[in-house]
């Protein structure tokens, strides 16, 4: 059996090696390393895939979030609401810009922002909401957008973990994750569903004015060469990463299907285990399984992780600490308002999930989980 990894990027690379190698060599030969034609082509191919007017590539998913917030011209102390249960980057950028993060609980089943708690957290200083499409499926965007409209708030979707998933609104409209808010962001970190071979990210928007503003911000606030109209940053996707992403974008749906197939296998294996809750697939969002995350109900999650490690099966705890309790972002809070987050911190465990898992590996992993749970 092939060695089991959380993410097997090497096997994935070998399947597309000759095409990717040639594409990279082509970039080297043309020496158009920055803002070359590969970046432009990737940008427009991703616009087509997402059915969004503007994709603005940048250096990583954290920059993408920071730049989107910068584009909103918020004032120091303005409040931005996001979930307490997400990767730190989402809240880090809020603090970097001297805005105030307001963290709220998530829904126990989908791990995405609890829209009732979101509503309750709105104050006159609230300016934006960042719903995080955690682990591969969309937040309840119908509700989030409704709340945002009622209170005139900007919505920036953190789509680092769910590219390719789709949300179906009650009127039947279907939209790709990241294209429903005023802006959406993503990360092309290698392990992401659409990952490059280094760092990369992008911002999506259908708003022409915002797109123009963002194109300036990513380039030192320049709209005309050497004229700096505002304080910007230097955040670029390079041509080598863009050429890799062009190839991988053509495979994104196939990759997401492979992840879903692996998830189906796990789901079936664990369906009858009373102490395991398998991931909930929300009715109105497709799931692209960036992570396959179980909830372990017998209180032995850490022992399970240890047992799997002994069998050479990696398993990760995403995430072990609530953001509101992290040293950097500590806020006084009432734990009673964060019941779901606090339960999830104790229960979640993510199993290996990637495009290259075969049945032999899936069987070995699920047998090991069940062996422990049935002990
Ligand atoms: C939810 C979420 N937001 C933002 C990011 C930041 O992306 P990057 O690592 O490309 O800066 C990540 C990456 O792990 C993420 O998972």
Short mmCIF file of C-alpha atoms and ligand atoms in Angstrom, two decimals:
data_model
loop_
_atom_site.label_atom_id
_atom_site.label_comp_id
_atom_site.label_asym_id
_atom_site.label_seq_id
_atom_site.Cartn_x
_atom_site.Cartn_y
_atom_site.Cartn_z
CA UNK A 1 0.00 0.00 0.00
CA UNK A 2 1.15 3.52 -0.77
CA UNK A 3 2.15 5.56 2.30
CA UNK A 4 -0.91 7.39 3.62
CA UNK A 5 -0.65 11.16 3.79
CA UNK A 6 -3.11 13.92 4.71
CA UNK A 7 -2.52 15.28 1.21
CA UNK A 8 -0.58 13.46 -1.52
CA UNK A 9 0.64 16.21 -3.81
CA UNK A 10 3.46 14.15 -5.26
CA UNK A 11 1.22 11.44 -6.75
CA UNK A 12 -1.07 14.14 -8.10
CA UNK A 13 1.90 15.91 -9.71
CA UNK A 14 3.22 12.74 -11.36
CA UNK A 15 -0.06 12.34 -13.24
CA UNK A 16 0.33 15.74 -14.91
CA UNK A 17 4.11 15.96 -14.76
CA UNK A 18 4.97 16.24 -18.43
CA UNK A 19 2.38 18.91 -19.14
CA UNK A 20 3.23 20.93 -16.05
CA UNK A 21 6.98 20.59 -16.59
CA UNK A 22 6.61 21.83 -20.16
CA UNK A 23 4.43 24.71 -19.08
CA UNK A 24 6.95 25.76 -16.42
CA UNK A 25 9.83 25.45 -18.89
CA UNK A 26 7.90 27.63 -21.27
CA UNK A 27 7.64 30.35 -18.61
CA UNK A 28 11.37 30.04 -17.96
CA UNK A 29 12.10 30.37 -21.67
CA UNK A 30 9.91 33.42 -22.10
CA UNK A 31 11.23 34.95 -18.85
CA UNK A 32 7.88 36.65 -18.25
CA UNK A 33 7.99 35.88 -14.55
CA UNK A 34 5.67 38.56 -13.23
CA UNK A 35 2.35 39.68 -14.71
CA UNK A 36 3.05 37.72 -17.86
CA UNK A 37 0.52 36.25 -20.27
CA UNK A 38 0.12 33.11 -18.13
CA UNK A 39 -1.27 35.20 -15.27
CA UNK A 40 -3.68 37.00 -17.61
CA UNK A 41 -4.85 33.71 -19.14
CA UNK A 42 -5.35 32.07 -15.76
CA UNK A 43 -7.27 35.09 -14.56
CA UNK A 44 -9.69 34.98 -17.47
CA UNK A 45 -10.06 31.19 -17.35
CA UNK A 46 -10.95 31.39 -13.67
CA UNK A 47 -13.44 34.19 -14.40
CA UNK A 48 -15.13 31.89 -16.89
CA UNK A 49 -15.10 28.90 -14.53
CA UNK A 50 -16.59 30.90 -11.67
CA UNK A 51 -18.87 32.98 -13.88
CA UNK A 52 -17.62 36.13 -12.19
CA UNK A 53 -16.68 39.41 -13.85
CA UNK A 54 -13.32 39.99 -12.19
CA UNK A 55 -10.62 37.76 -10.75
CA UNK A 56 -7.66 39.66 -9.32
CA UNK A 57 -4.78 37.30 -8.55
CA UNK A 58 -2.52 38.04 -5.58
CA UNK A 59 0.22 36.44 -3.52
CA UNK A 60 -1.81 34.31 -1.09
CA UNK A 61 -5.20 33.84 0.53
CA UNK A 62 -4.34 35.98 3.56
CA UNK A 63 -3.42 38.92 1.33
CA UNK A 64 -6.64 38.37 -0.60
CA UNK A 65 -8.64 38.84 2.61
CA UNK A 66 -6.61 41.85 3.71
CA UNK A 67 -6.85 43.54 0.32
CA UNK A 68 -10.63 43.02 0.16
CA UNK A 69 -11.01 44.68 3.54
CA UNK A 70 -8.69 47.52 2.43
CA UNK A 71 -10.91 48.05 -0.60
CA UNK A 72 -13.86 48.82 1.68
CA UNK A 73 -12.19 51.95 3.16
CA UNK A 74 -13.16 51.04 6.71
CA UNK A 75 -12.23 53.23 9.68
CA UNK A 76 -10.23 52.16 12.71
CA UNK A 77 -12.51 50.37 15.16
CA UNK A 78 -15.15 49.40 12.61
CA UNK A 79 -16.48 45.94 13.33
CA UNK A 80 -16.15 42.88 11.11
CA UNK A 81 -18.04 39.73 12.03
CA UNK A 82 -16.66 36.28 11.32
CA UNK A 83 -16.67 32.83 12.89
CA UNK A 84 -14.78 31.79 15.98
CA UNK A 85 -13.99 28.44 14.36
CA UNK A 86 -11.77 29.07 11.33
CA UNK A 87 -8.13 29.36 10.33
CA UNK A 88 -6.47 32.36 11.99
CA UNK A 89 -5.86 34.24 8.71
CA UNK A 90 -9.51 35.28 8.57
CA UNK A 91 -9.27 37.20 11.83
CA UNK A 92 -5.60 38.16 11.56
CA UNK A 93 -6.24 40.55 8.68
CA UNK A 94 -9.04 42.28 10.60
CA UNK A 95 -6.58 43.03 13.40
CA UNK A 96 -3.78 44.03 11.03
CA UNK A 97 -6.04 46.76 9.68
CA UNK A 98 -6.92 47.94 13.21
CA UNK A 99 -10.52 46.91 12.77
CA UNK A 100 -12.42 45.10 15.49
CA UNK A 101 -13.13 41.41 15.00
CA UNK A 102 -16.45 40.20 16.34
CA UNK A 103 -16.35 36.43 16.59
CA UNK A 104 -19.51 34.36 16.62
CA UNK A 105 -20.36 30.70 17.02
CA UNK A 106 -20.77 28.27 14.13
CA UNK A 107 -23.53 25.86 13.25
CA UNK A 108 -22.74 22.47 14.82
CA UNK A 109 -23.52 20.50 11.67
CA UNK A 110 -21.96 22.58 8.89
CA UNK A 111 -19.12 24.29 10.81
CA UNK A 112 -20.10 27.55 9.12
CA UNK A 113 -21.28 30.79 10.71
CA UNK A 114 -24.46 30.53 12.80
CA UNK A 115 -26.74 33.07 11.17
CA UNK A 116 -28.88 33.68 14.28
CA UNK A 117 -25.77 34.52 16.29
CA UNK A 118 -24.51 36.61 13.40
CA UNK A 119 -27.70 38.67 13.51
CA UNK A 120 -27.38 39.14 17.26
CA UNK A 121 -23.78 40.38 16.91
CA UNK A 122 -24.59 43.32 14.65
CA UNK A 123 -24.07 46.79 16.16
CA UNK A 124 -24.08 50.28 14.63
CA UNK A 125 -20.30 49.87 14.11
CA UNK A 126 -20.59 46.66 12.10
CA UNK A 127 -19.43 47.19 8.53
CA UNK A 128 -18.70 43.76 7.09
CA UNK A 129 -19.23 40.03 7.47
CA UNK A 130 -16.71 37.37 6.46
CA UNK A 131 -18.51 34.03 6.16
CA UNK A 132 -15.95 31.22 5.92
CA UNK A 133 -16.86 28.29 3.70
CA UNK A 134 -15.12 25.88 6.03
CA UNK A 135 -13.89 22.42 5.04
CA UNK A 136 -15.48 22.57 1.58
CA UNK A 137 -19.04 23.75 1.69
CA UNK A 138 -20.73 27.12 1.55
CA UNK A 139 -22.04 29.04 4.53
CA UNK A 140 -25.77 29.66 4.46
CA UNK A 141 -25.36 32.46 1.93
CA UNK A 142 -29.07 33.02 1.44
CA UNK A 143 -29.39 34.07 5.10
CA UNK A 144 -26.03 35.85 5.25
CA UNK A 145 -26.88 37.99 2.22
CA UNK A 146 -30.35 38.72 3.55
CA UNK A 147 -28.96 39.90 6.89
CA UNK A 148 -26.25 41.92 5.14
CA UNK A 149 -28.80 43.64 2.94
CA UNK A 150 -31.04 44.52 5.87
CA UNK A 151 -28.12 46.12 7.71
CA UNK A 152 -26.20 47.46 4.71
CA UNK A 153 -23.10 45.36 5.37
CA UNK A 154 -20.41 44.20 2.95
CA UNK A 155 -19.97 40.44 2.58
CA UNK A 156 -16.53 39.02 1.81
CA UNK A 157 -16.61 35.26 1.35
CA UNK A 158 -13.51 33.46 2.63
CA UNK A 159 -13.48 30.75 0.02
CA UNK A 160 -9.99 29.40 0.67
CA UNK A 161 -11.38 25.94 1.43
CA UNK A 162 -14.33 25.56 -0.91
CA UNK A 163 -13.41 26.54 -4.45
CA UNK A 164 -15.67 24.75 -6.91
CA UNK A 165 -18.58 24.24 -4.54
CA UNK A 166 -21.96 25.63 -5.50
CA UNK A 167 -24.79 27.20 -3.53
CA UNK A 168 -28.41 26.86 -4.62
CA UNK A 169 -30.73 29.71 -3.60
CA UNK A 170 -34.41 29.12 -2.86
CA UNK A 171 -35.38 30.62 -6.25
CA UNK A 172 -33.27 27.96 -7.95
CA UNK A 173 -30.32 30.23 -8.80
CA UNK A 174 -27.02 28.40 -8.50
CA UNK A 175 -23.79 30.28 -7.79
CA UNK A 176 -20.20 29.24 -7.31
CA UNK A 177 -18.69 29.79 -3.87
CA UNK A 178 -16.85 33.08 -3.65
CA UNK A 179 -19.07 34.88 -6.16
CA UNK A 180 -22.09 35.69 -4.00
CA UNK A 181 -20.80 38.42 -1.71
CA UNK A 182 -19.52 41.79 -2.87
CA UNK A 183 -16.11 40.09 -2.86
CA UNK A 184 -14.81 36.58 -2.45
CA UNK A 185 -11.27 35.43 -1.74
CA UNK A 186 -9.33 32.23 -2.16
CA UNK A 187 -5.98 30.64 -1.48
CA UNK A 188 -3.97 28.55 -3.91
CA UNK A 189 -1.77 27.07 -1.16
CA UNK A 190 -0.56 23.68 -2.48
CA UNK A 191 -2.93 21.57 -0.36
CA UNK A 192 -6.03 23.54 -1.32
CA UNK A 193 -8.57 22.04 -3.75
CA UNK A 194 -7.05 24.28 -6.43
CA UNK A 195 -3.45 24.55 -5.29
CA UNK A 196 -0.29 25.75 -6.97
CA UNK A 197 3.33 24.82 -6.25
CA UNK A 198 4.04 27.69 -3.90
CA UNK A 199 1.85 30.50 -2.60
CA UNK A 200 -0.99 32.15 -4.44
CA UNK A 201 -4.40 33.68 -3.94
CA UNK A 202 -7.13 35.69 -5.64
CA UNK A 203 -10.02 38.04 -5.06
CA UNK A 204 -13.28 37.76 -7.01
CA UNK A 205 -15.89 40.45 -7.58
CA UNK A 206 -18.65 41.42 -9.99
CA UNK A 207 -18.26 45.09 -9.06
CA UNK A 208 -16.26 47.08 -11.66
CA UNK A 209 -15.31 49.90 -9.30
CA UNK A 210 -14.09 47.58 -6.58
CA UNK A 211 -12.15 45.52 -9.14
CA UNK A 212 -10.39 48.67 -10.32
CA UNK A 213 -9.59 49.69 -6.77
CA UNK A 214 -8.26 46.23 -5.89
CA UNK A 215 -6.03 46.14 -8.98
CA UNK A 216 -4.44 49.32 -7.66
CA UNK A 217 -4.13 48.11 -4.07
CA UNK A 218 -2.31 44.89 -5.06
CA UNK A 219 0.20 47.03 -6.95
CA UNK A 220 1.36 49.62 -4.38
CA UNK A 221 -1.77 51.73 -4.82
CA UNK A 222 -0.71 52.57 -8.40
CA UNK A 223 -3.30 53.18 -11.08
CA UNK A 224 -0.80 54.93 -13.30
CA UNK A 225 2.85 53.95 -13.19
CA UNK A 226 4.69 55.71 -10.34
CA UNK A 227 1.60 57.63 -9.27
CA UNK A 228 0.49 56.24 -5.91
CA UNK A 229 -3.08 57.28 -5.17
CA UNK A 230 -3.40 55.28 -1.98
CA UNK A 231 -1.41 53.07 0.31
CA UNK A 232 -1.35 49.63 -1.23
CA UNK A 233 0.65 46.44 -0.93
CA UNK A 234 2.81 44.34 -3.20
CA UNK A 235 0.89 41.14 -3.77
CA UNK A 236 1.30 39.21 -7.00
CA UNK A 237 0.72 35.74 -8.34
CA UNK A 238 3.81 34.79 -10.34
CA UNK A 239 3.73 33.28 -13.81
CA UNK A 240 5.07 29.88 -12.78
CA UNK A 241 2.24 29.47 -10.29
CA UNK A 242 -0.26 30.75 -12.85
CA UNK A 243 0.81 28.20 -15.44
CA UNK A 244 0.44 25.37 -12.89
CA UNK A 245 -2.98 26.70 -11.92
CA UNK A 246 -4.10 26.88 -15.57
CA UNK A 247 -3.49 23.15 -15.90
CA UNK A 248 -5.03 22.30 -12.53
CA UNK A 249 -8.10 24.46 -13.14
CA UNK A 250 -9.04 22.18 -16.04
CA UNK A 251 -9.00 19.31 -13.53
CA UNK A 252 -10.68 21.05 -10.59
CA UNK A 253 -14.10 19.45 -11.07
CA UNK A 254 -12.48 16.04 -11.51
CA UNK A 255 -10.38 16.61 -8.40
CA UNK A 256 -13.44 17.64 -6.39
CA UNK A 257 -15.29 14.58 -7.64
CA UNK A 258 -12.41 12.36 -6.48
CA UNK A 259 -12.62 13.99 -3.03
CA UNK A 260 -16.39 13.39 -2.97
CA UNK A 261 -15.86 9.75 -3.89
CA UNK A 262 -13.43 9.28 -1.02
CA UNK A 263 -15.93 11.02 1.28
CA UNK A 264 -18.69 8.65 0.08
CA UNK A 265 -16.46 5.70 0.98
CA UNK A 266 -15.81 7.05 4.49
CA UNK A 267 -19.48 7.98 4.98
CA UNK A 268 -20.59 4.48 4.21
CA UNK A 269 -17.94 2.92 6.42
CA UNK A 270 -18.90 5.04 9.45
CA UNK A 271 -22.65 5.23 8.91
CA UNK A 272 -23.52 2.72 11.64
CA UNK A 273 -21.01 3.78 14.27
CA UNK A 274 -23.03 5.47 17.00
CA UNK A 275 -20.14 7.50 18.38
CA UNK A 276 -19.19 9.03 15.04
CA UNK A 277 -20.99 11.85 13.29
CA UNK A 278 -20.05 11.95 9.63
CA UNK A 279 -19.87 15.34 7.87
CA UNK A 280 -23.26 16.90 7.20
CA UNK A 281 -23.84 17.77 3.56
CA UNK A 282 -25.90 20.96 3.62
CA UNK A 283 -29.03 20.83 1.49
CA UNK A 284 -28.25 23.97 -0.47
CA UNK A 285 -24.50 23.61 -0.96
CA UNK A 286 -22.45 21.04 -2.77
CA UNK A 287 -19.47 19.80 -0.75
CA UNK A 288 -15.96 19.71 -2.18
CA UNK A 289 -14.39 18.10 0.91
CA UNK A 290 -11.34 20.22 1.44
CA UNK A 291 -11.36 18.30 4.71
CA UNK A 292 -13.22 15.17 5.74
CA UNK A 293 -14.02 15.97 9.36
CA UNK A 294 -15.67 13.59 11.80
CA UNK A 295 -17.16 14.45 15.16
CA UNK A 296 -16.24 11.86 17.78
CA UNK A 297 -18.88 11.61 20.48
CA UNK A 298 -17.32 9.23 23.03
CA UNK A 299 -14.82 11.76 24.34
CA UNK A 300 -11.87 9.78 22.99
CA UNK A 301 -10.95 11.93 19.99
CA UNK A 302 -7.33 12.44 21.10
CA UNK A 303 -6.89 8.72 21.81
CA UNK A 304 -8.24 7.98 18.33
CA UNK A 305 -5.70 10.34 16.80
CA UNK A 306 -2.92 8.61 18.77
CA UNK A 307 -4.18 5.17 17.70
CA UNK A 308 -4.19 6.25 14.04
CA UNK A 309 -0.68 7.69 14.35
CA UNK A 310 0.52 4.32 15.62
CA UNK A 311 -0.94 2.77 12.48
CA UNK A 312 0.85 5.40 10.37
CA UNK A 313 -2.36 7.17 9.50
CA UNK A 314 -2.06 10.94 9.82
CA UNK A 315 -5.14 12.71 11.19
CA UNK A 316 -5.41 16.37 12.11
CA UNK A 317 -7.36 18.48 14.57
CA UNK A 318 -8.65 21.49 12.65
CA UNK A 319 -8.89 23.54 14.89
CA UNK A 320 -7.83 22.88 18.48
CA UNK A 321 -8.31 26.41 19.92
CA UNK A 322 -11.13 28.90 19.41
CA UNK A 323 -9.92 32.17 17.93
CA UNK A 324 -11.46 34.13 20.80
CA UNK A 325 -9.14 32.25 23.16
CA UNK A 326 -5.96 32.66 21.10
CA UNK A 327 -3.40 34.95 22.75
CA UNK A 328 -3.25 37.25 19.75
CA UNK A 329 -7.00 37.71 19.38
CA UNK A 330 -8.17 37.14 22.93
CA UNK A 331 -11.56 38.63 23.70
CA UNK A 332 -13.65 38.50 26.82
CA UNK A 333 -16.60 36.29 25.98
CA UNK A 334 -19.35 34.27 27.48
CA UNK A 335 -18.75 30.59 26.72
CA UNK A 336 -22.52 30.04 26.66
CA UNK A 337 -22.54 31.95 23.36
CA UNK A 338 -20.04 29.54 21.80
CA UNK A 339 -21.46 26.15 22.67
CA UNK A 340 -21.00 24.66 19.20
CA UNK A 341 -17.47 25.92 18.65
CA UNK A 342 -16.41 24.67 22.06
CA UNK A 343 -17.95 21.23 21.43
CA UNK A 344 -16.31 20.99 18.02
CA UNK A 345 -12.86 21.83 19.40
CA UNK A 346 -13.15 18.67 21.49
CA UNK A 347 -14.79 16.43 18.89
CA UNK A 348 -13.40 17.12 15.43
CA UNK A 349 -10.81 15.03 13.67
CA UNK A 350 -9.95 15.28 9.98
CA UNK A 351 -8.94 12.13 8.14
CA UNK A 352 -6.65 11.99 5.09
CA UNK A 353 -8.48 13.62 2.19
CA UNK A 354 -7.09 14.25 -1.26
CA UNK A 355 -7.48 13.36 -4.90
CA UNK A 356 -5.19 10.32 -4.88
CA UNK A 357 -6.70 8.11 -2.16
CA UNK A 358 -7.33 4.58 -3.40
CA UNK A 359 -9.73 1.96 -2.06
CA UNK A 360 -6.96 0.03 -0.32
CA UNK A 361 -5.95 3.13 1.63
CA UNK A 362 -9.55 4.12 2.35
CA UNK A 363 -10.28 0.64 3.68
CA UNK A 364 -7.16 0.64 5.84
CA UNK A 365 -8.04 4.05 7.30
CA UNK A 366 -11.71 3.32 7.95
CA UNK A 367 -10.98 -0.15 9.37
CA UNK A 368 -8.51 1.44 11.78
CA UNK A 369 -11.03 4.09 12.88
CA UNK A 370 -13.70 1.44 13.43
CA UNK A 371 -11.28 -0.89 15.24
CA UNK A 372 -10.64 1.89 17.75
CA UNK A 373 -14.25 2.99 18.06
CA UNK A 374 -15.53 -0.58 18.54
CA UNK A 375 -12.96 -1.50 21.18
C1 LIG B 1 -10.15 29.59 5.76
C2 LIG B 1 -8.83 30.12 5.30
N1 LIG B 1 -8.70 31.45 5.08
C3 LIG B 1 -7.53 31.97 4.66
C4 LIG B 1 -6.42 31.19 4.44
C5 LIG B 1 -5.13 31.84 4.07
O1 LIG B 1 -4.59 31.41 2.87
P1 LIG B 1 -3.01 31.48 2.60
O2 LIG B 1 -2.37 30.40 3.38
O3 LIG B 1 -2.89 31.30 1.13
O4 LIG B 1 -2.55 32.83 3.02
C6 LIG B 1 -6.51 29.81 4.65
C7 LIG B 1 -5.34 28.94 4.40
O5 LIG B 1 -5.07 27.99 5.04
C8 LIG B 1 -7.75 29.26 5.10
O6 LIG B 1 -7.89 27.95 5.32
#
